[in-house]
CSV table of C-alpha atoms in Angstrom, one decimal:
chain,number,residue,atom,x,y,z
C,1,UNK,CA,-105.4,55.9,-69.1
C,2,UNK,CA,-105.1,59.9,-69.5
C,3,UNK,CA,-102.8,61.5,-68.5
C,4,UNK,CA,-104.9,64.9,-68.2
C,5,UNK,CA,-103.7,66.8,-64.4
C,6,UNK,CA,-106.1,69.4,-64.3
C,7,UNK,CA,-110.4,67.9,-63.5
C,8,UNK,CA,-113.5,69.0,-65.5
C,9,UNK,CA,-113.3,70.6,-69.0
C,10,UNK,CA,-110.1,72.1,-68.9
C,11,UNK,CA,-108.8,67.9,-69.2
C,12,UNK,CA,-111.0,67.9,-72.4
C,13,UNK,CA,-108.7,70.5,-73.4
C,14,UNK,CA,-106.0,69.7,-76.6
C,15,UNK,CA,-106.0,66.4,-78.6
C,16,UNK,CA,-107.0,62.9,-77.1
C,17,UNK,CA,-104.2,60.8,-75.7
C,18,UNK,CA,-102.7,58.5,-78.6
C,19,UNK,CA,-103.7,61.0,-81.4
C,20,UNK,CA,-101.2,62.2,-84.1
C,21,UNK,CA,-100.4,65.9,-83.5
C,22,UNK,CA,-102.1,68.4,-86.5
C,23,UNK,CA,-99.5,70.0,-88.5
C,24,UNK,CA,-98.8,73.6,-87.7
C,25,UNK,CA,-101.1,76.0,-89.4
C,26,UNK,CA,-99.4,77.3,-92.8
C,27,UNK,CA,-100.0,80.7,-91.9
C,28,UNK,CA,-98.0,80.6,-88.5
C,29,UNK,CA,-94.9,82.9,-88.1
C,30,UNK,CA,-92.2,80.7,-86.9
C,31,UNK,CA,-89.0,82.4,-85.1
C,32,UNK,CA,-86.8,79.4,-85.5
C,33,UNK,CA,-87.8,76.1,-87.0
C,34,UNK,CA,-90.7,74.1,-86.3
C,35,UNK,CA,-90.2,71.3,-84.5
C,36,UNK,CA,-93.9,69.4,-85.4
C,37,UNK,CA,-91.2,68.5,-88.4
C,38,UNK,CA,-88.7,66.7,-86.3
C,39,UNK,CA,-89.9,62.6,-85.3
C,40,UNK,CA,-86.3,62.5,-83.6
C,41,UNK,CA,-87.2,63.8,-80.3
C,42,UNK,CA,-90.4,64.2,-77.4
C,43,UNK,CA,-91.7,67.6,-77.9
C,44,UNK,CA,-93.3,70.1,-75.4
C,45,UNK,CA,-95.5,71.9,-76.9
C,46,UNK,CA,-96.1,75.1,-74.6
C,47,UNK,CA,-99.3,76.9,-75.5
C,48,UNK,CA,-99.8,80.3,-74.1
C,49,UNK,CA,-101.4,84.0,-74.5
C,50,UNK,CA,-100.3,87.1,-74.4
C,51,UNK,CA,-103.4,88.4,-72.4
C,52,UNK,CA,-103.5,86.1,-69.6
C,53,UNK,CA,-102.2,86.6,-66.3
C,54,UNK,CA,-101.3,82.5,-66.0
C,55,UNK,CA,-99.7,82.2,-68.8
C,56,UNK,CA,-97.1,85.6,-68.8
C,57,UNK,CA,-96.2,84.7,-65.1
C,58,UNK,CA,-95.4,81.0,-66.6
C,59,UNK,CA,-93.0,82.2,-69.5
C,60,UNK,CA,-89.8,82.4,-66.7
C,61,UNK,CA,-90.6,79.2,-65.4
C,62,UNK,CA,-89.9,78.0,-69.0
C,63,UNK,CA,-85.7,77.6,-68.8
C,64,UNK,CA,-86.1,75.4,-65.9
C,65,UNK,CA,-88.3,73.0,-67.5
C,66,UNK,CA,-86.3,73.0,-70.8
C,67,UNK,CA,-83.1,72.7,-68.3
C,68,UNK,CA,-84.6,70.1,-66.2
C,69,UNK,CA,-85.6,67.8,-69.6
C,70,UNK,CA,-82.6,68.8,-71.6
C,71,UNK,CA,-83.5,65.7,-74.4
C,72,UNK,CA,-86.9,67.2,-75.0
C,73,UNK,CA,-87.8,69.7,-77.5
C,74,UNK,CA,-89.6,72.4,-76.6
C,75,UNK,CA,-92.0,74.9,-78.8
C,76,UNK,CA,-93.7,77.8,-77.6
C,77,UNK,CA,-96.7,78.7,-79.3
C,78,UNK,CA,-97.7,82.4,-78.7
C,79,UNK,CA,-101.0,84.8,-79.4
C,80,UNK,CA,-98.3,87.6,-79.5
C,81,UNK,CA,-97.3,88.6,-82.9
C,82,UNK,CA,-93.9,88.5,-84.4
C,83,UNK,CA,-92.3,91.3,-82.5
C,84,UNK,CA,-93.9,89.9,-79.2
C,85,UNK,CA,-92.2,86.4,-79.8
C,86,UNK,CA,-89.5,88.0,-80.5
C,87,UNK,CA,-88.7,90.4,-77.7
C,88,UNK,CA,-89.4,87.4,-75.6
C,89,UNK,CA,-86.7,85.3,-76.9
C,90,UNK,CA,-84.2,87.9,-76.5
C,91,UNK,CA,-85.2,88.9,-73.3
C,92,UNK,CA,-85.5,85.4,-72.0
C,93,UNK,CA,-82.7,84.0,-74.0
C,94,UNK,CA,-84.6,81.4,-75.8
C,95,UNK,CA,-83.4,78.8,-78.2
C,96,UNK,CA,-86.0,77.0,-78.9
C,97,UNK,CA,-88.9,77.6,-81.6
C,98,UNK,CA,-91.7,80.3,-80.8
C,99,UNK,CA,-94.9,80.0,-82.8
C,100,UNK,CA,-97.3,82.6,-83.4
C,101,UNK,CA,-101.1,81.8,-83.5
C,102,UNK,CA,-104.4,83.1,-82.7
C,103,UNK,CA,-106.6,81.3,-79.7
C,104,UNK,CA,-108.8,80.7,-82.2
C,105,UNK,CA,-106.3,78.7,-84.5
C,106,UNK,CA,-105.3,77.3,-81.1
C,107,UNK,CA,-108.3,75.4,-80.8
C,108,UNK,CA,-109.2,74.5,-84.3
C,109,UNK,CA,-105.8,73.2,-84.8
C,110,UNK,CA,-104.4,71.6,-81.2
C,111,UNK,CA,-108.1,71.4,-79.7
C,112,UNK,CA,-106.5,73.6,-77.2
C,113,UNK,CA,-109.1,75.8,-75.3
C,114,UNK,CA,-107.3,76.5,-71.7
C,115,UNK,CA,-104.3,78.3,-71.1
C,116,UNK,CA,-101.4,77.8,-70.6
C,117,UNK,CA,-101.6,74.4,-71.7
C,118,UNK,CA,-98.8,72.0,-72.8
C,119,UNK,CA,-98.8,69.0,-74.6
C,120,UNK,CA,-96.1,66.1,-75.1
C,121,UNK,CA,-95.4,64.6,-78.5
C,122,UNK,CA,-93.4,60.9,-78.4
C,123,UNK,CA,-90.5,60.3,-81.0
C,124,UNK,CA,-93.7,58.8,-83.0
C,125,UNK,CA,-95.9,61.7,-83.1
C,126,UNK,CA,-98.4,60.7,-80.8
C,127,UNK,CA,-99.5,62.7,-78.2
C,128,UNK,CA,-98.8,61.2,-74.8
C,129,UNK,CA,-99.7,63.6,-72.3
C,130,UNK,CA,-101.0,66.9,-71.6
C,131,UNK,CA,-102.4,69.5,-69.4
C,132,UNK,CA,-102.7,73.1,-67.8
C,133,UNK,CA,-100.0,74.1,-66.5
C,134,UNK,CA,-98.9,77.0,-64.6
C,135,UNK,CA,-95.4,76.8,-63.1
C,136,UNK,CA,-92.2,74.3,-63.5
C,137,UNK,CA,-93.1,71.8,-60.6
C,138,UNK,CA,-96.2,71.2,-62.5
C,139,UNK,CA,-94.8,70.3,-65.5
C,140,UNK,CA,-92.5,68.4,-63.9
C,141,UNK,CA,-95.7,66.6,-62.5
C,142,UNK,CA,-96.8,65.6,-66.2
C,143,UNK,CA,-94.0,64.6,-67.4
C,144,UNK,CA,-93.4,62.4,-64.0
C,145,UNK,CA,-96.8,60.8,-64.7
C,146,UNK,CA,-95.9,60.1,-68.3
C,147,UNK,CA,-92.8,58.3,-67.0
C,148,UNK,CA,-94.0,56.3,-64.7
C,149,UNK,CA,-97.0,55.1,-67.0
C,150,UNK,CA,-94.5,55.0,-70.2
C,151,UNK,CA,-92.6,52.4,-68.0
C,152,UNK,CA,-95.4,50.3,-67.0
């Protein structure tokens, strides 16, 4: 079963369900550590650019989701360069791990070609769920759906 929310090629978007996440590009400038490291924990991994309209009015939405799912850990992965990320962490108060990567890195990497775009990483590494998302309530959608097929 996938656990894709979004029909047609944007659900073809980022890794298969089941697959080991990729390791993050060695080139990446991390502000803060990299959680793809960490097996401990699920991880969000919130893909977004810096040039689309979707994905900027989704970065406040962001503390809600990390407050509302305070045992997950949460990654941002950003097209903006290093001073980008980090004016966004200070101005949003951010204390989780921003990423910066190209869309095209994106892609070869993640298999992620829609934005914004998140996907959920078990304590195994396995990618569990995924999907476009574009505010907190649809987050909160995925992860509902990964619950409730997680306890089945």
């Amino acid at each position: 079963m996938s656990l894709n929310r979004k029909s047609g090629r944007s659900a073809d978007s980022g890794p298969p369900i089941g697959s080991e996440l990729s390791a993050m590009p060695p080139h990446s400038k991390v502000i803060g550590e990299s959680l793809l490291s960490d097996s401990e924990t699920t991880k969000v991994l919130l893909f977004v650019s810096m040039h689309c309209t979707h994905c900027i009015d989704l970065l406040p939405h962001i503390d809600a989701m990390t407050q509302r799912n305070p045992s997950f850990s949460f990654q941002l992965i950003s097209t903006g360069d290093e001073e980008d990320n980090r004016s966004m962490v200070e101005y949003f108060g951010w204390e989780f791990p921003v990423c910066s990567l190209d869309q095209g890195d994106m892609e070869a990497y993640f298999a992620v070609t829609y934005l914004p775009f998140m996907i959920l990483v078990d304590e195994s590494g396995k990618v569990t769920a995924k999907g476009v998302v574009y505010n907190a309530d649809e987050f909160e959608q995925i992860v509902k759906d990964y619950v409730r097929h997680a306890s089945a």
